[in-house]
XYZ file of C-alpha atoms in Angstrom:
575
model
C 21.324 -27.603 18.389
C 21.150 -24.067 18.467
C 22.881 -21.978 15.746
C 21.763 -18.522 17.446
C 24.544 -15.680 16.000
C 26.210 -17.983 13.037
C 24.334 -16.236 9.956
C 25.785 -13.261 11.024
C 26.004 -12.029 7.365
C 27.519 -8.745 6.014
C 25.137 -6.395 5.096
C 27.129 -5.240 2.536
C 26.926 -8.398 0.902
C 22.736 -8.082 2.111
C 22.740 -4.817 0.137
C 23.692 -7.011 -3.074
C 20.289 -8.632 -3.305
C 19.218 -5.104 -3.879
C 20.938 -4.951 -7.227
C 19.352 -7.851 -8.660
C 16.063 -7.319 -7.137
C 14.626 -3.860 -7.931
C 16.878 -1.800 -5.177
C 19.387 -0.709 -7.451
C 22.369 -0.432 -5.397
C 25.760 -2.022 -6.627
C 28.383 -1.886 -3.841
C 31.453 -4.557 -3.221
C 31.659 -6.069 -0.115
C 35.023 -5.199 1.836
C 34.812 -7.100 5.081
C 33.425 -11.153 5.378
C 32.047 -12.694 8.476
C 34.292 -15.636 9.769
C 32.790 -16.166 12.690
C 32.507 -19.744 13.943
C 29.730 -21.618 16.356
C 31.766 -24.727 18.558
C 29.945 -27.217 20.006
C 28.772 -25.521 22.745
C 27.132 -23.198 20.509
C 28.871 -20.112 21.511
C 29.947 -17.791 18.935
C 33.119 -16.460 18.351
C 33.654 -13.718 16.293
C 36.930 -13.409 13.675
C 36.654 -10.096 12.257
C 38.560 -6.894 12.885
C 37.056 -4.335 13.771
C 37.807 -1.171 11.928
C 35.141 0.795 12.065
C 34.576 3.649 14.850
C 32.171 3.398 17.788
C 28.763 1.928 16.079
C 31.100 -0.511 13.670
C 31.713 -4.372 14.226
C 32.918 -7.131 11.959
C 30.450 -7.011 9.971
C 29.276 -3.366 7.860
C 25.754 -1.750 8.891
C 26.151 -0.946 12.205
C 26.743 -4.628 14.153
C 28.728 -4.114 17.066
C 30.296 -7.569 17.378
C 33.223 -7.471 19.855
C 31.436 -4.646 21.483
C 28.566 -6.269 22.599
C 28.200 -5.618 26.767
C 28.632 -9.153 28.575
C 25.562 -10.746 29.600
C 23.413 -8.983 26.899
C 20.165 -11.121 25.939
C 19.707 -11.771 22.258
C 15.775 -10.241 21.932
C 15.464 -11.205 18.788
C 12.692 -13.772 17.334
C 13.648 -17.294 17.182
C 12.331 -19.906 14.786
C 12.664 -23.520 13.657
C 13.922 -23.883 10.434
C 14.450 -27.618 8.999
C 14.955 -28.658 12.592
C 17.478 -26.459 13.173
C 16.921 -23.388 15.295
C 17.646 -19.765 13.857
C 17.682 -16.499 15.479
C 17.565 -13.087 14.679
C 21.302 -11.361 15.177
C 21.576 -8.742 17.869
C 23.375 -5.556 16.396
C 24.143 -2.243 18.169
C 22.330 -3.953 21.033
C 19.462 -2.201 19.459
C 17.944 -3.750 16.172
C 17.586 -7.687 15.214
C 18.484 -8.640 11.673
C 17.411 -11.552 9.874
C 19.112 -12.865 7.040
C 17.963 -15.286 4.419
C 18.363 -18.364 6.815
C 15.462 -16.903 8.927
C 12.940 -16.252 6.127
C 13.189 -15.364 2.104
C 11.440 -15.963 -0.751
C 12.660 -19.937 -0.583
C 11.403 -20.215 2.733
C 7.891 -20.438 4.304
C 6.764 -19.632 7.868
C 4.003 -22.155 8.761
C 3.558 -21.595 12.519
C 2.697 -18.875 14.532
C 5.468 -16.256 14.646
C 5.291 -12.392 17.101
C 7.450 -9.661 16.709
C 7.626 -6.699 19.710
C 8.782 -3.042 19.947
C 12.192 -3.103 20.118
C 13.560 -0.727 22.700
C 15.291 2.611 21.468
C 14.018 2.922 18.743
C 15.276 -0.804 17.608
C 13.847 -2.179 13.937
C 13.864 -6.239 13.019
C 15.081 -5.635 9.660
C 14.701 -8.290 7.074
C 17.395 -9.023 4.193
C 14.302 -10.944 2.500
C 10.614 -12.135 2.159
C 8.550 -12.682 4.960
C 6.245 -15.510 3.995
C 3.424 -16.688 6.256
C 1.578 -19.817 5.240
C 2.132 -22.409 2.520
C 1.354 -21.267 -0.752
C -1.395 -23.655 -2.519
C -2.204 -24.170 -6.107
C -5.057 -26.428 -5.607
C -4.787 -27.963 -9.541
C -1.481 -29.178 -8.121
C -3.402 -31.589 -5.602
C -2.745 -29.071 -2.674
C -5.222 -28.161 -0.411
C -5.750 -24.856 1.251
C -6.122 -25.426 4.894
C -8.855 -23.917 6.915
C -6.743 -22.223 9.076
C -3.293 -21.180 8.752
C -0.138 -19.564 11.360
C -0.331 -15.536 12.176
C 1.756 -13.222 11.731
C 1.269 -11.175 15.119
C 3.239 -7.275 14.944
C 2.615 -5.804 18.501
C 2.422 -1.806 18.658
C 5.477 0.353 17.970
C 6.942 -2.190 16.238
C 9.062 -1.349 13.352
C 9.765 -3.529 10.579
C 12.610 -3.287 8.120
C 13.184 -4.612 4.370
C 16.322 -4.406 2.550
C 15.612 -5.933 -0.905
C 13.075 -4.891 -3.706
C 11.892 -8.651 -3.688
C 11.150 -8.332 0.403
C 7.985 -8.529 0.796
C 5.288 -9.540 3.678
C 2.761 -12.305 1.915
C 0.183 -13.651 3.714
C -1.001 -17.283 2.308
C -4.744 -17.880 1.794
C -6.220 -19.204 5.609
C -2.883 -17.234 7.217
C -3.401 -13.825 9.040
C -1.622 -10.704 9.737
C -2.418 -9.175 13.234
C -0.718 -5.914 12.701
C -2.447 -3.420 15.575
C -0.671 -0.685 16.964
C -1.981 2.658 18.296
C -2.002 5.717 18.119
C 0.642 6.108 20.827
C 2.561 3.603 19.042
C 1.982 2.966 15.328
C 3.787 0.233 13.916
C 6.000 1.221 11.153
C 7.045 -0.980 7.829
C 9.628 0.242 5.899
C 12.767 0.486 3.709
C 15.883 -0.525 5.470
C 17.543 2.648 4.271
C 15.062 4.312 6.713
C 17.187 2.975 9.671
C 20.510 4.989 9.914
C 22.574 2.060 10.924
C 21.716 -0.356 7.856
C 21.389 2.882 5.573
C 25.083 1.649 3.667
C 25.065 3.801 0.811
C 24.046 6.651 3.336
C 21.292 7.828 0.703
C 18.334 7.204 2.890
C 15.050 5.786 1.691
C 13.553 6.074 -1.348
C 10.044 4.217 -3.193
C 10.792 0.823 -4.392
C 13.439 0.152 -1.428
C 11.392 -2.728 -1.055
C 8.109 -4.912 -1.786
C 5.374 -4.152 0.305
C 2.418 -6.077 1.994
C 0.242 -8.956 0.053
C -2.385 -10.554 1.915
C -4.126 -13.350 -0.556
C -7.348 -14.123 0.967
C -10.558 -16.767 -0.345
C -12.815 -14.057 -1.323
C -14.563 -13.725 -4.696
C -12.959 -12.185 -7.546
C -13.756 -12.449 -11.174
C -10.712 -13.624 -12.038
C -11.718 -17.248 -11.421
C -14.640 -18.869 -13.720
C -17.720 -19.784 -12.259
C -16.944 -23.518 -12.766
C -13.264 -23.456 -11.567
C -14.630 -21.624 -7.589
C -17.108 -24.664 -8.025
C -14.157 -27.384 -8.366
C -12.398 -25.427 -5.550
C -10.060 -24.519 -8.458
C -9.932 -20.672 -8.018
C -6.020 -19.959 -7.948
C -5.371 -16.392 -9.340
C -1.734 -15.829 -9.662
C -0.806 -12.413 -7.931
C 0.785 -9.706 -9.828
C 4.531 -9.273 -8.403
C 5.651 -12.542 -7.196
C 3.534 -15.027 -8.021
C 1.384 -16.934 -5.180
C -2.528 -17.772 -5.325
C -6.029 -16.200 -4.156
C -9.306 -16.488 -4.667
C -12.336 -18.634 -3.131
C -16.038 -18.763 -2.734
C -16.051 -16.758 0.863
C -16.379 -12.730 0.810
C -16.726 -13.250 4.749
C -12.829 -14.186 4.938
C -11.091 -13.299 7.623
C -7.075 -12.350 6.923
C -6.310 -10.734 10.169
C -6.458 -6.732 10.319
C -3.959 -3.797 9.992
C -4.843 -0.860 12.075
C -2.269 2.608 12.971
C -0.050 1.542 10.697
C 2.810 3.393 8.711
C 3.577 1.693 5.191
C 6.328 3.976 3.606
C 8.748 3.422 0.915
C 7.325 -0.026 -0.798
C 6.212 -1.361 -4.348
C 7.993 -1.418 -7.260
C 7.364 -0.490 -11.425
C 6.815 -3.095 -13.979
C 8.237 -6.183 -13.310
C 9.307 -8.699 -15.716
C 5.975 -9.562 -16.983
C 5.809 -5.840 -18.076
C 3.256 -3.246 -17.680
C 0.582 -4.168 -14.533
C 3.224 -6.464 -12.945
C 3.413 -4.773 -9.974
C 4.116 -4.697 -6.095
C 1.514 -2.076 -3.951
C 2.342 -0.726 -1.266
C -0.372 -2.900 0.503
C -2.273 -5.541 -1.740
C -5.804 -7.122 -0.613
C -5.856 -10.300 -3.068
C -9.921 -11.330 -2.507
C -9.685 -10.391 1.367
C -12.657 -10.716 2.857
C -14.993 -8.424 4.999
C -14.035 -10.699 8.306
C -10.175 -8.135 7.475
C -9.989 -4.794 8.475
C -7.590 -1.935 7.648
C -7.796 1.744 9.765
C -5.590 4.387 10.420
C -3.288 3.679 7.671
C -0.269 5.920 6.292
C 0.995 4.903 2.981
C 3.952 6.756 1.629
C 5.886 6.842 -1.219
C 5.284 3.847 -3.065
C 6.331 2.962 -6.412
C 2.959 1.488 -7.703
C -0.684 1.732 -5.946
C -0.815 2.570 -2.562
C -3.743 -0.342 -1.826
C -4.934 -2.007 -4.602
C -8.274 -4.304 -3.936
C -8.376 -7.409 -6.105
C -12.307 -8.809 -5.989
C -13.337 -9.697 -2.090
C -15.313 -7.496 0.230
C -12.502 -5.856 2.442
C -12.964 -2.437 4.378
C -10.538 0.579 5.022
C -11.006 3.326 6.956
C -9.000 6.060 8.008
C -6.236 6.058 5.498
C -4.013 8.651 4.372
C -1.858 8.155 1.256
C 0.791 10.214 0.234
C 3.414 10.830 -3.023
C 2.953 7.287 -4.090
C 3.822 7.061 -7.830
C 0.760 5.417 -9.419
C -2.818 5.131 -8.168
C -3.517 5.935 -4.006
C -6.464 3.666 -4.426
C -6.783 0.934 -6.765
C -10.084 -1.238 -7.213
C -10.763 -4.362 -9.378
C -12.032 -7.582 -10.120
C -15.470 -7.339 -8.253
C -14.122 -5.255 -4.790
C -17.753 -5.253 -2.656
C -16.409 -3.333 0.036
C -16.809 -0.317 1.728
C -14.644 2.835 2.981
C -14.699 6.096 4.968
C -12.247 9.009 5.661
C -9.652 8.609 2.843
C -7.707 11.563 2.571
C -5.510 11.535 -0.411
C -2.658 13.999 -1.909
C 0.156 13.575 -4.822
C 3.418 15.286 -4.558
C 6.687 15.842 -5.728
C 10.056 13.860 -5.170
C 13.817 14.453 -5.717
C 14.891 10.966 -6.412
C 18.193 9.822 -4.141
C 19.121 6.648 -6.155
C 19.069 5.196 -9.692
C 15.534 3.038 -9.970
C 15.629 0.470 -13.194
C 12.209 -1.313 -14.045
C 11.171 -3.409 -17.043
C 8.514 -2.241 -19.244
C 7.731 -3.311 -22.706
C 8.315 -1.014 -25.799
C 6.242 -0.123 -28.562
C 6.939 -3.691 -30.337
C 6.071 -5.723 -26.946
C 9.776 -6.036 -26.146
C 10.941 -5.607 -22.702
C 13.398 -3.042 -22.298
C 14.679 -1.390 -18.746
C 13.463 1.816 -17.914
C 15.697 4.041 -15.370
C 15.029 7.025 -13.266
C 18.438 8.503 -12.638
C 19.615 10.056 -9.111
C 18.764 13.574 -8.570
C 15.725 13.458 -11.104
C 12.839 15.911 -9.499
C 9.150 14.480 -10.574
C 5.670 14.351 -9.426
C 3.795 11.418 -8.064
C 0.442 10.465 -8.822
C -1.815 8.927 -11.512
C -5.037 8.510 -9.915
C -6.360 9.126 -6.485
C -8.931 6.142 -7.341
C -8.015 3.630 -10.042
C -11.626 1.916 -10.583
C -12.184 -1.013 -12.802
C -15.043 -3.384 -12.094
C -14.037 -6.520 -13.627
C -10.766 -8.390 -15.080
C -12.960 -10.740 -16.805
C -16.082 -10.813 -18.737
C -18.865 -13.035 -20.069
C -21.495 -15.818 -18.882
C -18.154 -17.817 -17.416
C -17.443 -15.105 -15.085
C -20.580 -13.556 -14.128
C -21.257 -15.045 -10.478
C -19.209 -12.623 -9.533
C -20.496 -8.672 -9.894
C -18.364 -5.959 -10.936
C -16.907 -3.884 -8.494
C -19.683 -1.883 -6.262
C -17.970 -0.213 -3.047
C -19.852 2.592 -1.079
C -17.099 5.168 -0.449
C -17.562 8.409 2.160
C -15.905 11.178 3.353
C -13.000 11.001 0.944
C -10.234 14.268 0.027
C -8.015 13.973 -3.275
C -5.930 16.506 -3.810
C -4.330 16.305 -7.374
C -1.298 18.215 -9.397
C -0.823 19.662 -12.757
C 1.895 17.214 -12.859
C 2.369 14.072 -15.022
C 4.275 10.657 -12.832
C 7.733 10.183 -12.646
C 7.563 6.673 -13.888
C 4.626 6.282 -16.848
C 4.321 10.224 -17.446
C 0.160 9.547 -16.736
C -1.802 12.404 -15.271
C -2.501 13.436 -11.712
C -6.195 12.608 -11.457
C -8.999 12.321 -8.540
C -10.623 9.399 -10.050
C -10.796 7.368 -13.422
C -13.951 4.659 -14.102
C -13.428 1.824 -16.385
C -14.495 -1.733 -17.138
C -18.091 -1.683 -16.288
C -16.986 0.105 -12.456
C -20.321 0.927 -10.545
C -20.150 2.750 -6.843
C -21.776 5.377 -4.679
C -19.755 8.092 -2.926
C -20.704 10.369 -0.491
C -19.408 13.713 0.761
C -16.559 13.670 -1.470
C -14.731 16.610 -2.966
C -11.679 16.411 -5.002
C -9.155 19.609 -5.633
C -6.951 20.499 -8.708
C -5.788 24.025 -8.084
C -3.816 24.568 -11.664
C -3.684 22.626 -15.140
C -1.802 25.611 -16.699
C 1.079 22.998 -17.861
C -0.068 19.823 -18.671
C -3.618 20.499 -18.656
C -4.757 17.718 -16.468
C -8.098 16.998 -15.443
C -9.760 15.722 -11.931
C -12.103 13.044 -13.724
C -11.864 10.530 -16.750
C -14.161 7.728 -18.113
C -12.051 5.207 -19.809
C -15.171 2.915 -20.565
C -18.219 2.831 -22.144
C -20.032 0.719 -19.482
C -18.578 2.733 -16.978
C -20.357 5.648 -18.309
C -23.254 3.513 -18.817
C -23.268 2.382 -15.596
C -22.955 6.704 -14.258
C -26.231 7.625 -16.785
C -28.053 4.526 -15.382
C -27.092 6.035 -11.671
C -25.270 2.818 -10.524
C -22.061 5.447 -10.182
C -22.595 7.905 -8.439
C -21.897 10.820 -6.567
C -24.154 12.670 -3.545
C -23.003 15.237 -0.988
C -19.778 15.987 -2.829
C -17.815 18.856 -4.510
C -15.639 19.011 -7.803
C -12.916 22.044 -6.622
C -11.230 21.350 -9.829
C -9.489 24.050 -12.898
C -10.646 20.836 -14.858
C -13.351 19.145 -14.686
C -13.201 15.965 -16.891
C -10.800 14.787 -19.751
C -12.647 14.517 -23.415
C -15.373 17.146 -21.529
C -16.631 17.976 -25.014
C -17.813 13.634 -25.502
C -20.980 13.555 -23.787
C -21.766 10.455 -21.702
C -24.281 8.073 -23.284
C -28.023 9.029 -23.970
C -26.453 12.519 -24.620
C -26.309 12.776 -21.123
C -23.544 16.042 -20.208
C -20.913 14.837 -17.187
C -21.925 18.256 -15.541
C -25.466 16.908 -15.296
C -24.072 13.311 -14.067
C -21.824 15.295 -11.382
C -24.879 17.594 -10.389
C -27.344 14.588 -9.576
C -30.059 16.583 -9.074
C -28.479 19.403 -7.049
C -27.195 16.581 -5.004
C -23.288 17.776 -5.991
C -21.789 20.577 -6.940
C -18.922 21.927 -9.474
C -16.832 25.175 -8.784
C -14.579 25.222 -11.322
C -11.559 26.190 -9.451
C -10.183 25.326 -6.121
C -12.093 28.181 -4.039
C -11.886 28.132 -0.550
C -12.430 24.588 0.375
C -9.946 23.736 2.415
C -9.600 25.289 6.382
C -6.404 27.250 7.183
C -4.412 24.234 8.171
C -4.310 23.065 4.602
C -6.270 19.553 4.787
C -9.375 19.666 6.443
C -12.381 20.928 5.065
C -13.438 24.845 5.541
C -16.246 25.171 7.688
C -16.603 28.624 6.663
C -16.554 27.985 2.643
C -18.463 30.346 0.440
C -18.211 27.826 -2.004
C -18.980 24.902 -0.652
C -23.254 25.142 -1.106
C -24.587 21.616 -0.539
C -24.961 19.934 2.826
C -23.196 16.797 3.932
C -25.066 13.640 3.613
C -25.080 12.352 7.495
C -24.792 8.512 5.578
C -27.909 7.563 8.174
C -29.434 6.254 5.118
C -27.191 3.795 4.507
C -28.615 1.870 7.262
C -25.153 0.303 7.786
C -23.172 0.458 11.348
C -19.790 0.726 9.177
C -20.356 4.320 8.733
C -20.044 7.221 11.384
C -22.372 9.725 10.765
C -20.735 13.322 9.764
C -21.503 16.613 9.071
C -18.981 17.509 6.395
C -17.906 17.324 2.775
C -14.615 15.540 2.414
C -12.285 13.424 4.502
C -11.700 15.457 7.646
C -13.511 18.019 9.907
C -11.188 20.750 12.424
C -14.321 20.643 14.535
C -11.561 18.626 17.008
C -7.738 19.112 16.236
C -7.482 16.472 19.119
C -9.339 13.579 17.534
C -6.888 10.782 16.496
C -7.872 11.209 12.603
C -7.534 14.714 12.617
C -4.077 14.217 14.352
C -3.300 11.676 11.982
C -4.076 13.404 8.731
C -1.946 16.105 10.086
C 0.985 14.114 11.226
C 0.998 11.939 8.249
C 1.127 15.207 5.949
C 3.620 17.015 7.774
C 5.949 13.677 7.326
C 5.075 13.632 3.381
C 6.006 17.243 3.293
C 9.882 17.280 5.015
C 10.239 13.935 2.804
């Protein structure tokens, strides 16, 4: 029995899941959908149609009536309790899937593809997007050894129009997300798309959830005894499903010319550090990969690394609110090319978000309409573990080798926590080695904000006892480090750590760093005095050997990562 075309829902009455869930927008719906399916499973369709040429029965753009005889429905089809669903064709251009097709109550446990859409078309998603069964193995579950996939095929867009949408990938489930550079594939607010835009106010951070991929990696989250008893089952921050295992070689599925724009969200209701990122890696292992990434405008990290062994490359992140890069809980992986800048916004919508006051109670926080603010904590958020002692310690703090990295701060303090714009803050026993790095800060003159800040003692241990690091690199900042006149243990000065031997250098100010274009490094710089490290020594076929400072060269303008730093930052800038 096929039901193809009944759940043609309103998506007016779509757009009220966004009130409850984080989007913020309260509208009435004015028109209902009474269309009926007969036994011959054709659909007839009730409503008047009052709108002009792109309206239908229902609000959002569906043309209804007006769809051309003859037209096939291209839109995914699935199996839902024996019952067969399909996407609904509107403007004979996008495919919309309401709750019946996936949410947060239902999970997708076979194989499921989604293609470009001609015209521009989007699928666009009213909720979650679950693939795989969520397993808490102390509830007598097991997590399978393999799992369905979640295959996007290039220049595929995908739409979400709730604050609780998001894409979760299950532990043994995959994500096959590979476009091009021809054809990125694009996931984003529904707002984004002009037709299910309803409030006509366009997209905005926090439109909806973002990407969580739970892998079986290790994370110090998880006692030693408990990933013995196959009993590692860390509850994600967000909306609550499970990671964790005993395998850094995981394999989730990879991610690669990808656009990630308007996702994550502010404190949930468990408070402060109950967030959605724009793209989370739960424990993902180094079998996952994740290149040529844009990540725009989110309302918390823009990837945040939860233990595992995971590598990015290629990955620009732009105006998100709170850190660009976030590592934690043991991260062993590696990076190159991460070019990172914070920004300014004119919000479009109110945004409420729960935080807790000064007594622990949770109150809601709002950012009104029309409120202009900067956004950016950190460009890297580094903690090395979320739990400490003999219990824990199978697992190592976080130790990722990072190259060939841009951040380029404000003076500004974030729209949502009113925290700093900073290149990089080290806490909770965080080691690491970077190479070729420079961070920027061109003016502090009105909040005074630094580039760096040590948060933790052992993270400062861990910089005097060189197991953080920085070689090859270049501090272009007004301000060097917060609490400058604390020394670093042993007596050690942070301009000595920095130095390394004449490995680094500090200028100070921003100096001539950057090339005419804006982004890429100055080949030309009077200021820039040490050579680039070529990363041969790191004997590891990961890294591409360079011959610059920072996170892009304008040797060749027509190289895709030059192209894409550019493209990306032209975006951020007319947004």
């Amino acid at each position: 029995m096929k039901l193809t075309g009944l759940f043609k829902v309103s998506l007016v009455t779509s757009a009220l899941v966004l009130a409850g869930c984080g989007g913020d927008i309260e509208v009435t719906p004015t028109v209902n959908d009474t269309s009926v399916t007969d036994s011959n499973n054709t659909t007839t369709n009730n409503n008047t149609n009052t709108g002009g040429d792109n309206s239908g029965g229902d609000n959002g753009g569906n043309t209804g009536g007006d769809k051309e005889p003859g037209v096939t429905n291209p839109c995914v089809t699935r199996t839902v309790a024996g019952v067969e669903v399909q996407g609904d064709f509107r403007n004979d251009k996008h495919c919309y899937y309401d709750t019946s097709f996936a949410s947060k109550a239902l999970e997708i446990t076979e194989n499921i593809t989604f293609d470009a859409l001609p015209d521009g078309g989007a699928h666009v998603f009213a909720g979650a997007l679950l693939i795989g069964e969520n397993c808490d193995t102390s509830t007598g579950c097991a997590v399978p050894d393999a799992g369905p996939t979640l295959t996007i095929k290039p220049g595929a867009t995908m739409a979400f129009a709730s604050g609780e949408a998001i894409i979760r990938i299950s532990r043994s489930a995959k994500i096959m997300a590979e476009g091009t550079a021809e054809a990125p594939i694009t996931f984003t607010s529904a707002n984004d798309i002009e037709e299910f835009d309803i409030t006509g106010t366009g997209p905005q951070f926090a439109d909806w959830g973002g990407i969580m991929i739970n892998g079986k990696g290790l994370t110090n989250q998880c006692t030693n005894a408990a990933r013995a008893d196959d009993l590692c089952n860390v509850p994600a921050e967000g909306i609550v499903s499970h990671f964790g295992g005993d395998n850094n070689a995981d394999d989730s599925g990879n991610i690669k010319y990808a656009k990630i724009f308007y996702a994550g969200s502010g404190p949930r209701e468990g408070g402060i550090g109950n967030d959605l990122n724009s793209l989370t890696l739960n424990a993902v292992g180094s079998g996952s990969s994740f290149e040529f990434l844009h990540i725009h405008q989110g309302f918390d990290d823009g990837i945040e690394f939860f233990g595992g062994a995971a590598n990015i490359k290629n990955i620009v992140v732009t105006d998100t609110q709170d850190d660009s890069i976030d590592i934690d809980a043991g991260w062993q992986g590696k990076a190159q090319f991460i070019y990172i800048k914070h920004g300014t916004i004119k919000t479009k919508k109110d945004v409420n978000y729960t935080v807790k006051d000064d007594e622990g109670n949770k109150i809601v926080q709002t950012i009104n309409a029309g409120t202009n603010g900067f956004m950016g904590n950190n460009g890297f958020e580094t903690d090395g573990e979320k739990e400490t002692g003999p219990e824990y310690d199978d697992v190592s703090p976080s130790n990722p080798t990072i190259a060939n990295v841009t951040v380029v701060t404000t003076d500004g303090r974030s729209i949502r926590d009113n925290d700093p714009s900073q290149a990089a803050t080290f806490d909770d026993a965080i080691r690491g080695q970077y190479y070729n790095t420079m961070f920027i800060k061109e003016d502090n003159a009105t909040n005074g904000t630094a580039c760096l800040h040590f948060k933790d003692s052992d993270a400062a241990k861990n910089a005097v006892d060189n197991n953080l690091n920085f070689h090859s690199s270049v501090l272009a900042c007004v301000a060097n480090f917060t609490d400058s006149g604390k020394p670093l243990p042993e007596g050690q000065e942070y301009t000595t750590w920095w130095d390394n031997d004449g490995k680094s250098i500090i200028l100070d100010k921003k100096g001539d760093v950057l090339a005419e274009d804006g982004f890429s490094t100055n080949p030309d710089s009077d200021d820039i005095t040490v050579e680039a490290n070529d990363l041969k020594s790191l004997n590891d076929d990961f890294f591409e050997e360079v011959d610059y400072v920072g996170a892009v060269s304008n040797a060749d303008t027509s190289s895709p990562w030059y192209k894409w730093v550019k493209e990306a930052l032209e975006l951020a800038d007319k947004d």
